[in-house]
Coordinates of C-alpha atoms (C1' of nucleotides) in Angstrom, one line a residue:
Chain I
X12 CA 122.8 9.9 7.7
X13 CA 120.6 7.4 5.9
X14 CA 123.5 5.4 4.4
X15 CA 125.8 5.3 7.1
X16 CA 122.7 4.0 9.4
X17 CA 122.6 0.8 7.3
X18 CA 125.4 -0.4 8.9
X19 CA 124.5 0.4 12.3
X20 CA 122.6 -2.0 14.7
X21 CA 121.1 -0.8 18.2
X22 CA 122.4 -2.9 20.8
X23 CA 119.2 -4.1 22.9
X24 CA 119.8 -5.7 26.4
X25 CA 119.6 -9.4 25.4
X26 CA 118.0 -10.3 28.5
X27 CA 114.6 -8.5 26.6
X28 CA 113.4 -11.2 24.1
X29 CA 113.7 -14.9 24.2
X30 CA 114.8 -15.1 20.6
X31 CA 116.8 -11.8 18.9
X32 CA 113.7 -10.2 16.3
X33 CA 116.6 -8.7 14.1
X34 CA 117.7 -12.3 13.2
X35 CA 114.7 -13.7 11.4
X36 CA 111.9 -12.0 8.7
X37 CA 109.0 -12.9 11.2
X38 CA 110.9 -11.1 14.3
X39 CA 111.1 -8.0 12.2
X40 CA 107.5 -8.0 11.0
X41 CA 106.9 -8.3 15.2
X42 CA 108.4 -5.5 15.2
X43 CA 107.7 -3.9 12.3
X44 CA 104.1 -4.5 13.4
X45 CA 104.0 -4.1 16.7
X46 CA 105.2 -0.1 16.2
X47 CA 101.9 0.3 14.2
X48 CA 99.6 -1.7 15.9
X49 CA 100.8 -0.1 19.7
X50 CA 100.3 3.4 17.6
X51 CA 97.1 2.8 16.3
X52 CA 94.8 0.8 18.7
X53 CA 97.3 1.8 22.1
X54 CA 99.3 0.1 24.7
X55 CA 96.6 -1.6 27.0
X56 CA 94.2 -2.7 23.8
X57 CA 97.1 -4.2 21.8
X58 CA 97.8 -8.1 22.3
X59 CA 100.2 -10.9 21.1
X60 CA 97.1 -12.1 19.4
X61 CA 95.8 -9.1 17.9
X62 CA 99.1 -8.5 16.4
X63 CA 99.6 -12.5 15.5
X64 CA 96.1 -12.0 13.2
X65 CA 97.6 -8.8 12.3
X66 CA 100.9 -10.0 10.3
X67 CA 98.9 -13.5 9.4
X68 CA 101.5 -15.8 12.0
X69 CA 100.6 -17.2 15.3
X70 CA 99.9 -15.8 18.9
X71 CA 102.3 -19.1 20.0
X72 CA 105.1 -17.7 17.7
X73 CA 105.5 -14.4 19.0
X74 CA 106.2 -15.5 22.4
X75 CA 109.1 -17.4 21.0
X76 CA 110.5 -14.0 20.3
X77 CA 109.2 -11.6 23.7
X78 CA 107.9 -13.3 27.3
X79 CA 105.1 -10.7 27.4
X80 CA 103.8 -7.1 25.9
X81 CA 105.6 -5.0 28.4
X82 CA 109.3 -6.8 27.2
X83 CA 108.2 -5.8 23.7
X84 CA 107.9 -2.4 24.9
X85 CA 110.9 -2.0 26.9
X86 CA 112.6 -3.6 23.4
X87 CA 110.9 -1.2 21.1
X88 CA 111.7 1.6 23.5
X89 CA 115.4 0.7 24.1
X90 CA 115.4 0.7 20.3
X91 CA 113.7 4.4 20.5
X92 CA 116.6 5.7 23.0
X93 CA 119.7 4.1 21.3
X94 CA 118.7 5.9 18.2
X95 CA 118.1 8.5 20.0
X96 CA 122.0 8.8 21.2
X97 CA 123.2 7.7 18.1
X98 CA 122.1 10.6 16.5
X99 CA 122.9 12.9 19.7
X100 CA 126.7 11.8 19.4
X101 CA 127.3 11.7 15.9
X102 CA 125.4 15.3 15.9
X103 CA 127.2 16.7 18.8
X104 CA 130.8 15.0 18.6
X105 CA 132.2 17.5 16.0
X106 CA 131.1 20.6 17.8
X107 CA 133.8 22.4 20.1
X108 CA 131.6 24.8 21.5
X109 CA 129.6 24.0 24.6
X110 CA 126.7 26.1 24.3
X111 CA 126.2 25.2 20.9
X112 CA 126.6 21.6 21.5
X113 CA 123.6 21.5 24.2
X114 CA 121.8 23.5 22.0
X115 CA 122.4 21.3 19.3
X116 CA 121.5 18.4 22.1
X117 CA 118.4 19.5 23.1
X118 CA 117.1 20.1 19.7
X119 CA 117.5 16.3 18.8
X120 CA 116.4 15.2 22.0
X121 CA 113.0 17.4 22.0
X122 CA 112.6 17.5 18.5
X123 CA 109.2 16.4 16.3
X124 CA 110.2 12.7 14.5
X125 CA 108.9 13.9 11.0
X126 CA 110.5 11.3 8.5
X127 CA 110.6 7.6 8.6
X128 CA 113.6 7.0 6.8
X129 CA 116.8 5.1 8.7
X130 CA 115.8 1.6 9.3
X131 CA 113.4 -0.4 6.5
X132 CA 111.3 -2.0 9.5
X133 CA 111.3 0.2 11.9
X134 CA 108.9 3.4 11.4
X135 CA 110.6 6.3 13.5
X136 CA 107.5 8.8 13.2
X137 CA 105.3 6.4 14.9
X138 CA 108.1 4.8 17.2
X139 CA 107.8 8.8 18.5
X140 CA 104.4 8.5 19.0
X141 CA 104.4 5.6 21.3
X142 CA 107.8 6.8 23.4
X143 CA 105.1 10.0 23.9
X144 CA 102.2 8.2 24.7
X145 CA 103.4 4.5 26.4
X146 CA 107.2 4.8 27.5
X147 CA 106.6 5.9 31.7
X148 CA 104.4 2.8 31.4
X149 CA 107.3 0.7 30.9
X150 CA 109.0 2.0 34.0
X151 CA 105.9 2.7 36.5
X152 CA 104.9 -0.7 37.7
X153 CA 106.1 -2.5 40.7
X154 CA 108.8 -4.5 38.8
X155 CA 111.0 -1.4 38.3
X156 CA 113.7 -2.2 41.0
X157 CA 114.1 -5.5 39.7
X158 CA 114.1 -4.6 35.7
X159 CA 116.6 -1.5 36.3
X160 CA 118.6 -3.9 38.0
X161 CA 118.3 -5.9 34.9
X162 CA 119.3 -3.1 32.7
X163 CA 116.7 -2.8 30.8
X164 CA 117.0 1.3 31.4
X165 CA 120.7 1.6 30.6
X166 CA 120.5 3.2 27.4
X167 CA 118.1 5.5 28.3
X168 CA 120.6 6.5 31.7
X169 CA 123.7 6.7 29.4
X170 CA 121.9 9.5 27.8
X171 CA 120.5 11.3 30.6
X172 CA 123.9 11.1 31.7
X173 CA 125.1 12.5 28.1
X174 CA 123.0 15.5 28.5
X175 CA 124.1 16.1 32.0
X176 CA 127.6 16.1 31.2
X177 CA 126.7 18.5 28.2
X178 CA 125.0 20.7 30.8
X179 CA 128.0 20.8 33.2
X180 CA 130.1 21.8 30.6
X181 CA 128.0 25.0 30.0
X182 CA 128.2 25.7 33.5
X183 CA 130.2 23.8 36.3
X184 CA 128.6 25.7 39.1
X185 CA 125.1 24.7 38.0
X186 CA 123.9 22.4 40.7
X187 CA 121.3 20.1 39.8
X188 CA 122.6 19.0 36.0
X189 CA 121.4 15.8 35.8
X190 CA 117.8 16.6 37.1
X191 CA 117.8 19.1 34.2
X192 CA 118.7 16.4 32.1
X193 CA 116.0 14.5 32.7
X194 CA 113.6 17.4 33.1
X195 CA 114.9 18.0 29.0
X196 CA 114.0 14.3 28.3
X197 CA 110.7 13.6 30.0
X198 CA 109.2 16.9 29.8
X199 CA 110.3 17.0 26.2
X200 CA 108.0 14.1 25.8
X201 CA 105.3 15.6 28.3
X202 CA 105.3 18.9 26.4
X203 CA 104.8 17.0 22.8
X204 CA 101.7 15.2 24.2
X205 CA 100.1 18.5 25.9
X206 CA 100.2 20.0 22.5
X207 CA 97.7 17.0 21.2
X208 CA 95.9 16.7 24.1
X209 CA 95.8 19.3 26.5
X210 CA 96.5 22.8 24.6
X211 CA 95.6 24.7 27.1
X212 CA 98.2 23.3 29.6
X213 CA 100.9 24.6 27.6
X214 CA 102.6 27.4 25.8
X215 CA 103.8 25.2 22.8
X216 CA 101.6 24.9 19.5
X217 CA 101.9 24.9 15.7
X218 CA 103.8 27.8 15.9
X219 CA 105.9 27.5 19.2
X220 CA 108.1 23.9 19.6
X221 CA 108.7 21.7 22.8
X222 CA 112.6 22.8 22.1
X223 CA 112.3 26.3 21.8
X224 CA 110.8 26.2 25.2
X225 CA 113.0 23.8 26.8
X226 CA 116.0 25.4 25.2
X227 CA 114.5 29.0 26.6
X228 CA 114.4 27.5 30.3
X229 CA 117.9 25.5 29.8
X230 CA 120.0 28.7 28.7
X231 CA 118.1 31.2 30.9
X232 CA 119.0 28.7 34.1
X233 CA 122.7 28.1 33.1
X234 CA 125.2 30.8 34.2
X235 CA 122.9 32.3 35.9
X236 CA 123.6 34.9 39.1
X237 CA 120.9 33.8 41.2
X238 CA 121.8 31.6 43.9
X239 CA 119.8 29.1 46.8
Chain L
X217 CA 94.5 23.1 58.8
X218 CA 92.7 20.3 60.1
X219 CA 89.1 21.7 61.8
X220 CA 89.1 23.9 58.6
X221 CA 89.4 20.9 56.2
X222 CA 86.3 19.1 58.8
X223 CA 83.9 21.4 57.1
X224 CA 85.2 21.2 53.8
X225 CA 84.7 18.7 50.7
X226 CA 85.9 18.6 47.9
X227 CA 83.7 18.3 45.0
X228 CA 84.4 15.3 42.2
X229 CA 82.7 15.5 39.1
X230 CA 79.9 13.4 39.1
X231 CA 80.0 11.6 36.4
X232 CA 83.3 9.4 37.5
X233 CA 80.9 7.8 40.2
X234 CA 78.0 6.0 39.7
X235 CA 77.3 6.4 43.0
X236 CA 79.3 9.1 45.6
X237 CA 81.4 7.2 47.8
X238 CA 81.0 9.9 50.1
X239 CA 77.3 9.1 50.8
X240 CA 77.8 5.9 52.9
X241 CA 80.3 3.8 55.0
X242 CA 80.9 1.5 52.3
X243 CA 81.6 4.0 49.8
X244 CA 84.3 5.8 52.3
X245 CA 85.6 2.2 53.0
X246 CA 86.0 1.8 49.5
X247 CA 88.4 4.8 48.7
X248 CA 90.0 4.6 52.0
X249 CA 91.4 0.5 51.3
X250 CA 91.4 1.3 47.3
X251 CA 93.9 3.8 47.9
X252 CA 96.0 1.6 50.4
X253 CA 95.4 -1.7 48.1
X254 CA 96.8 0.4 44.5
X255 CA 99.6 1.5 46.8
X256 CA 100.5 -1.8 48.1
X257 CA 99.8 -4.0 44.5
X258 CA 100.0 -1.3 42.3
X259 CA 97.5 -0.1 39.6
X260 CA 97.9 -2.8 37.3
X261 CA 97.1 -5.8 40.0
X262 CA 93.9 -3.6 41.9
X263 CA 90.7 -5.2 41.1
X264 CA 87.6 -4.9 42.6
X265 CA 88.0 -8.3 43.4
X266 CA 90.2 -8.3 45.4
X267 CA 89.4 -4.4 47.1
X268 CA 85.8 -6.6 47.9
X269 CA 87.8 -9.4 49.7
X270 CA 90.1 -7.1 51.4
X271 CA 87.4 -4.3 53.1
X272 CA 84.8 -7.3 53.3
X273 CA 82.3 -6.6 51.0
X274 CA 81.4 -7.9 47.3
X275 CA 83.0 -7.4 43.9
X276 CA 79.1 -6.9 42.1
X277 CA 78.4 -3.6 45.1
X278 CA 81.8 -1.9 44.7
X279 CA 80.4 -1.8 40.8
X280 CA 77.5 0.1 41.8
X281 CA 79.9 2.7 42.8
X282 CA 82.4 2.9 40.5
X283 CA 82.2 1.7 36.7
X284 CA 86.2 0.5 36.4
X285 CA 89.3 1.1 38.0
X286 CA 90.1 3.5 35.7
X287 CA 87.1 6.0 36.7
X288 CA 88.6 4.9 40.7
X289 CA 91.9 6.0 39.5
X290 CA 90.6 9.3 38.2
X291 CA 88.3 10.1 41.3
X292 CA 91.3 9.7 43.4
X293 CA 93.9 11.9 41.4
X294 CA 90.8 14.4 41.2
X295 CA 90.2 14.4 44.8
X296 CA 94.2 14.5 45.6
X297 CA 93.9 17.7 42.7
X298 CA 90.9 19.6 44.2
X299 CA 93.3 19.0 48.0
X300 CA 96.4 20.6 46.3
X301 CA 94.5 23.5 45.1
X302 CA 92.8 23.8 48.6
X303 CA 96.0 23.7 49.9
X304 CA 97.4 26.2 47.3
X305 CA 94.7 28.6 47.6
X306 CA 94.8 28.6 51.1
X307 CA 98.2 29.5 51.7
X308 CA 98.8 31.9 48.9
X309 CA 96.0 34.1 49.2
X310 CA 97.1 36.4 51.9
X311 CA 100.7 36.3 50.1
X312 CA 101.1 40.2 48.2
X313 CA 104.5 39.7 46.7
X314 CA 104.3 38.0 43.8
X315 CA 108.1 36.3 44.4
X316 CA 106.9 34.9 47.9
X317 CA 103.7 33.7 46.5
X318 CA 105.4 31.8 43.5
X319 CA 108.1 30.6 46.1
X320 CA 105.2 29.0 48.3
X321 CA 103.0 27.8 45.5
X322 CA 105.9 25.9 44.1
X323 CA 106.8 24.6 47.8
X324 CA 103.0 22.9 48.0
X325 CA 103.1 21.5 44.7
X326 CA 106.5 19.7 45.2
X327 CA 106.6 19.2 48.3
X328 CA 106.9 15.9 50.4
X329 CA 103.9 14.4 51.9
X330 CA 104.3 13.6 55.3
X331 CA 101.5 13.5 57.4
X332 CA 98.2 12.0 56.7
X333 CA 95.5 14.5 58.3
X334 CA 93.0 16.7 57.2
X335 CA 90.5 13.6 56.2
X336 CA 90.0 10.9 58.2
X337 CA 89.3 7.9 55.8
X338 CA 91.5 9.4 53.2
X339 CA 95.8 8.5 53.7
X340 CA 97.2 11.4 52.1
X341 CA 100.8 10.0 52.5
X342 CA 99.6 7.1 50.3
X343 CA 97.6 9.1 48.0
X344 CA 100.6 11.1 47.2
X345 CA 102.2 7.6 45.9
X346 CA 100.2 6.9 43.9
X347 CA 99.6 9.9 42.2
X348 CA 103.6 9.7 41.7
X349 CA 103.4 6.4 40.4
X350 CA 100.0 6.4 38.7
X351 CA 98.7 9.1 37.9
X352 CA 100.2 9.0 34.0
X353 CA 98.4 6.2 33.3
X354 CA 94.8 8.1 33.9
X355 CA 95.2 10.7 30.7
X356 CA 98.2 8.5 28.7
X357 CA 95.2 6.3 27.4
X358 CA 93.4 6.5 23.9
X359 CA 90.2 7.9 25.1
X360 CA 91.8 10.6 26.9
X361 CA 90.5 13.5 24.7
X362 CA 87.0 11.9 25.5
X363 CA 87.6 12.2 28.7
X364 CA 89.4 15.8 28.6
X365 CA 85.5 16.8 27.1
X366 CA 83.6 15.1 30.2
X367 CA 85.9 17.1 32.5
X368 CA 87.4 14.9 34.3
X369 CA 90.4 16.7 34.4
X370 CA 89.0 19.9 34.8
X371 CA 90.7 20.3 38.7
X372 CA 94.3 19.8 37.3
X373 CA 93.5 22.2 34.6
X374 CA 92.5 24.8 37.0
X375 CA 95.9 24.0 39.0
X376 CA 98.4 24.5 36.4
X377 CA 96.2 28.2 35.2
X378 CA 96.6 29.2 38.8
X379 CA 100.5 28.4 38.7
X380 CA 100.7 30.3 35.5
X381 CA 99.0 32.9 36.3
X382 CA 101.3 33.3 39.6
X383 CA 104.4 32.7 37.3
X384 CA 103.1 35.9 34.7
X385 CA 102.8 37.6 38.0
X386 CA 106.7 38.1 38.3
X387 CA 107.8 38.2 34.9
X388 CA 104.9 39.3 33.0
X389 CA 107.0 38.7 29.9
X390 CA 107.8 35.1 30.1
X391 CA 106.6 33.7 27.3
X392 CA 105.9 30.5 28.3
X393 CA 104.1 30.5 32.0
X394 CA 101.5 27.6 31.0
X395 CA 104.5 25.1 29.9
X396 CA 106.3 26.0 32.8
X397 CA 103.5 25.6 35.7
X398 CA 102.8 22.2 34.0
X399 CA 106.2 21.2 34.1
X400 CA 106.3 22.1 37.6
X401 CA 103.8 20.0 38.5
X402 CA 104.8 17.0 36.0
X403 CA 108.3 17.0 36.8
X404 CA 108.0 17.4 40.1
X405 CA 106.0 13.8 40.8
X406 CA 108.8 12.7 38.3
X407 CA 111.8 13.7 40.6
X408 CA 110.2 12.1 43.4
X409 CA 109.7 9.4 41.3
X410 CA 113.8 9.2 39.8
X411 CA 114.7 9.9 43.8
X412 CA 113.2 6.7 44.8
X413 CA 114.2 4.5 41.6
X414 CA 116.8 5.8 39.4
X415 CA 118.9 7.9 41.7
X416 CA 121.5 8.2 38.6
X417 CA 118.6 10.4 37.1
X418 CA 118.2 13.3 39.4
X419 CA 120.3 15.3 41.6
X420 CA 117.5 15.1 44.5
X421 CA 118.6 12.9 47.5
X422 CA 118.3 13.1 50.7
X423 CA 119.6 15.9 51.2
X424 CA 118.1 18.0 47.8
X425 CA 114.0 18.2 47.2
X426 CA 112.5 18.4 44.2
X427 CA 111.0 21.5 45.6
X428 CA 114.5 22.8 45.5
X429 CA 115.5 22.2 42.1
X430 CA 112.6 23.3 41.1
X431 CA 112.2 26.4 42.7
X432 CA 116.0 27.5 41.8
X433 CA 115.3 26.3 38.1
X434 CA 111.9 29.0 37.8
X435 CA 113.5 31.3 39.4
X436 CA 116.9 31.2 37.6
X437 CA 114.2 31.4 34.1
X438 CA 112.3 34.6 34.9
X439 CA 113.3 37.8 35.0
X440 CA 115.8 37.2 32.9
X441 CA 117.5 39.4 30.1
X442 CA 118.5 36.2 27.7
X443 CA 116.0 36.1 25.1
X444 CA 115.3 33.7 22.1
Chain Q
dT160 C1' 120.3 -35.3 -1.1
dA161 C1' 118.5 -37.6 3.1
dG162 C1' 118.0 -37.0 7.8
dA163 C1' 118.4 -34.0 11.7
dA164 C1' 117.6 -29.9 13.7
dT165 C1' 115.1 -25.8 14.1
dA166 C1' 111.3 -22.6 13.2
dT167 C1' 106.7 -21.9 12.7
dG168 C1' 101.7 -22.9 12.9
dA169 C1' 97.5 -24.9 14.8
dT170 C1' 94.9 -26.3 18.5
dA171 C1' 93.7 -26.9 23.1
dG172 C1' 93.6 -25.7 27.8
dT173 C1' 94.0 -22.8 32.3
dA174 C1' 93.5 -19.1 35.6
dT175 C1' 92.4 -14.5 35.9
dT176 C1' 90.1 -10.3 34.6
dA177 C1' 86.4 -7.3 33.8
dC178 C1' 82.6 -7.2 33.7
dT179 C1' 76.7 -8.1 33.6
dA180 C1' 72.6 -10.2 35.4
dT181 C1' 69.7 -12.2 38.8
dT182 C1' 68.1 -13.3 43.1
dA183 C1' 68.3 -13.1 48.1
dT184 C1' 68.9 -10.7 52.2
dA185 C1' 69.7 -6.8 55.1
dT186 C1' 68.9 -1.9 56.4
dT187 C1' 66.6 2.4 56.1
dT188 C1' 62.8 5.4 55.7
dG189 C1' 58.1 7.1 55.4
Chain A
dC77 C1' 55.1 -2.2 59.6
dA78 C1' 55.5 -2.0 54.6
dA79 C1' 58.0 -0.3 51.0
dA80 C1' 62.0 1.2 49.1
dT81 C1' 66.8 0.9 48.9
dA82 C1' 71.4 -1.0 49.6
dT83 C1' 74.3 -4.8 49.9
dA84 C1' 75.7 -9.7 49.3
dA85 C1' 75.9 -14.0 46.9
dT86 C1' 76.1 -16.5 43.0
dA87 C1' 76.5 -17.5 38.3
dG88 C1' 77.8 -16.6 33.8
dT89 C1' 80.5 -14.5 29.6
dA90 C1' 84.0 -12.9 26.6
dA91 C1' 88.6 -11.6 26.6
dT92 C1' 93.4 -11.8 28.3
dA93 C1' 97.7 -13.8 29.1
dC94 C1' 99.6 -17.1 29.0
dT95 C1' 101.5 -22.8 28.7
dA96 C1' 101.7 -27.2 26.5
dT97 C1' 101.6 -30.3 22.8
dC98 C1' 101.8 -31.9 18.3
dA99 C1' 102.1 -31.2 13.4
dT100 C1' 104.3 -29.2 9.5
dA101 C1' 107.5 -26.5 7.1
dT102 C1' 112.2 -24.8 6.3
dT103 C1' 117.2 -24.9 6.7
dC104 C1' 121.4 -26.9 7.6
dT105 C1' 124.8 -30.3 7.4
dA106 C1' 127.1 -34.8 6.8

DNA sequence: TAGAATATGATAGTATTACTATTATATTTG
DNA sequence: CAAATATAATAGTAATACTATCATATTCTA
C-alpha cells in the first residue's frame, strides 16, 4: 500500500485551517508535531505555544495555519478518518462476498495502528492514540450543531454510513444497521482505551482484540431468528 | 420510589470533596445550580466564577468545597453512578429469571430520563445531560490511571460487574460479558447522544430507544450457537 | 536582478481562567 | 457570651487564548 499512498492526499474540509498545512514545510511540522505533542503531554495541556517552542517557530505563526486547538484536532482527526476509509475501500472493494467483506471491515476499523509507515509526516501509531483518547472531545461541546453543519464530521458519517451499508448487505431484515455501525466505530475506540485503562471493564487484553469481540457481537446479531 | 430514596444517600468518595456538599445549604446549592450551569454553558465554559455569581455566593468558598471542576464533574457522574445502581439493584433484585432481569437492567441503564424526583436539590433530567455529554471528558484525561487508583471510579466499576455478571447469568458461555455490559452502558449515552446531534449516525428516533437497540443487539448475541 | 508580494518571527498587549492568600464579617456552638 | 467555624470580599499570580503590529526573511515575477 505504501507506494500507491504517495500519491494519495486526504481531502480535509477547507473550512478547518486558515492556511492549507500540506502546502508549506512549517504547516507539516504543525502537524507533524502536533500528533506527538497531543500524544505525549494530552489534549487540554497542549498549546499553540507549547508546540511553537516545540518545532523552534512562533506561537503567532501557527495561527496563520489553524484559528484555535480544537480546529487542529478536528483537522488531524478528519485526517485520521479519511485514512481510515481509504484503507476500508481499497480493502473491501475487491471482495464479492458480504460476510467476508464486513469481516474484513471491521477488522480495519477496530484494528491496533502498529506501523507508522504511509505518510512521511504524519505518525499513524500515535494519530491512533489520540482518535482513542481525544476525538469525542472534538464533537462534545456546545458548538456541535453549528460545526456538523459546517461539515467538519462528513468523513467520519461517510464511513459510518459505509459500514452500515456493509451491514445491510449481510442482512436486510437487520433493523438498526447504522447504530451498529457506529456501535463498531466508537466502541472500537472505547474497547482499545479500556484495555490501557480500565482492564477490568472489559473482556479484551493481550490475548483477546477489540475486533474479535466486536466481530463476535456483529455476526452473532446479524441473521439472527430472534425478533422485538 | 421517592419516600424510599428520602432516607437514602448515596455515598461519594471522600476524597473528590474537600468539603461534603451535602453538609450545608451552600454546599446543596452548589451541586444543585453546578449541574443546571454545566448543562446550560457546557463543561468547558463552567467556572466557579461564574457558579459563585449565579447561586450568590463567592468564587474563593465554592473552593473550599471542591478543588476544580474536574473533581465537580466526577462527584456528579459518581453520584448520577451510585443513583443508577440504586435504581438497578432495586428493581432487579426480586427478578428470578435471568432473561427478565437482564431485559430490565438494560431498560434502567438506557433508558430516557424523564422526571426529576427522588432528590430534591438534585435535577436528574439535567444530570442525565450531562453525563451524556460529559461524562468522557472525566477518565479521557492523562491522569486518569491516577485517578482509577484513588477510586473515583470505583461506582461505575461496580455497575458494569453487576451488568456482567447478569449477562453470564443467561449465557454462561459468552465470552465476553465485561466488554459487553460496558458497551451497554457506553454506547447507550452515545445513542442518546447521535439521536440528538447526528441523526445520520443511529437508527434511534423518535420512535426507536437506545434501550431498544440495545436490548435486541444483547439478546440477538447470547445464547447463540455461532462461535469464533 | 530589483522590487513586490508573501511568509514567518518577535514582541507586546488583553481578557479570562484557575487558582492561592489574606482579611473581614457572619453564623453556629459550647 | 466567647470561641470556633463558615462564608464573603478583595487582591494577586501565572498561564491561556488569543489579537495586533512591526520587522525580517524568502519567493516570485516583470
Amino acid at each position: 500500500m505504501d507506494r500507491l499512498l504517495q500519491g494519495v492526499q486526504i481531502r480535509i474540509n477547507e473550512k478547518l485551517f486558515l492556511k492549507d498545512p500540506e502546502s508549506s514545510s512549517l504547516g507539516r511540522r504543525i502537524i507533524e508535531f502536533s500528533i506527538q505533542l497531543i500524544d505525549e503531554i494530552g489534549f487540554e495541556s497542549f498549546t499553540f505555544k507549547k508546540l511553537g517552542k516545540e518545532i523552534g517557530s512562533n506561537e503567532s505563526s501557527i495561527y496563520r495555519y489553524f484559528e484555535n486547538k480544537h480546529k487542529l484536532l478536528l483537522y488531524l482527526t478528519s485526517w485520521y478518518w479519511g485514512w481510515m476509509e481509504y484503507q476500508l475501500v481499497f480493502a473491501t472493494n475487491s471482495i464479492r462476498n458480504p460476510q467476508e467483506k464486513l469481516m474484513k471491515a471491521i477488522f480495519i476499523m477496530t484494528k491496533t495502528i502498529k506501523e507508522d509507515s504511509a505518510f512521511s509526516h504524519i505518525n499513524e501509531v500515535l494519530l491512533n492514540n489520540i482518535v482513542i483518547n481525544e476525538y469525542s472531545k472534538s464533537y462534545l461541546t456546545k458548538e456541535v450543531d453549528v460545526e456538523n453543519k459546517e461539515g467538519y464530521y462528513i468523513i467520519y458519517k461517510r464511513l459510518v454510513s459505509r459500514l452500515g451499508e456493509m451491514i445491510s448487505e449481510v442482512d436486510p431484515n437487520y433493523k438498526y444497521p447504522t447504530s451498529l455501525a457506529s456501535t463498531i466505530l466508537e466502541n472500537g475506540l472505547h474497547q482499545h482505551f479500556l484495555k490501557e485503562h480500565f482492564p477490568s471493564l472489559t473482556d479484551c487484553n493481550s490475548k483477546v482484540t477489540p475486533t474479535q469481540y466486536l466481530t463476535h457481537l456483529v455476526f452473532n446479531t446479524l441473521n439472527n431468528t430472534i425478533d422485538e
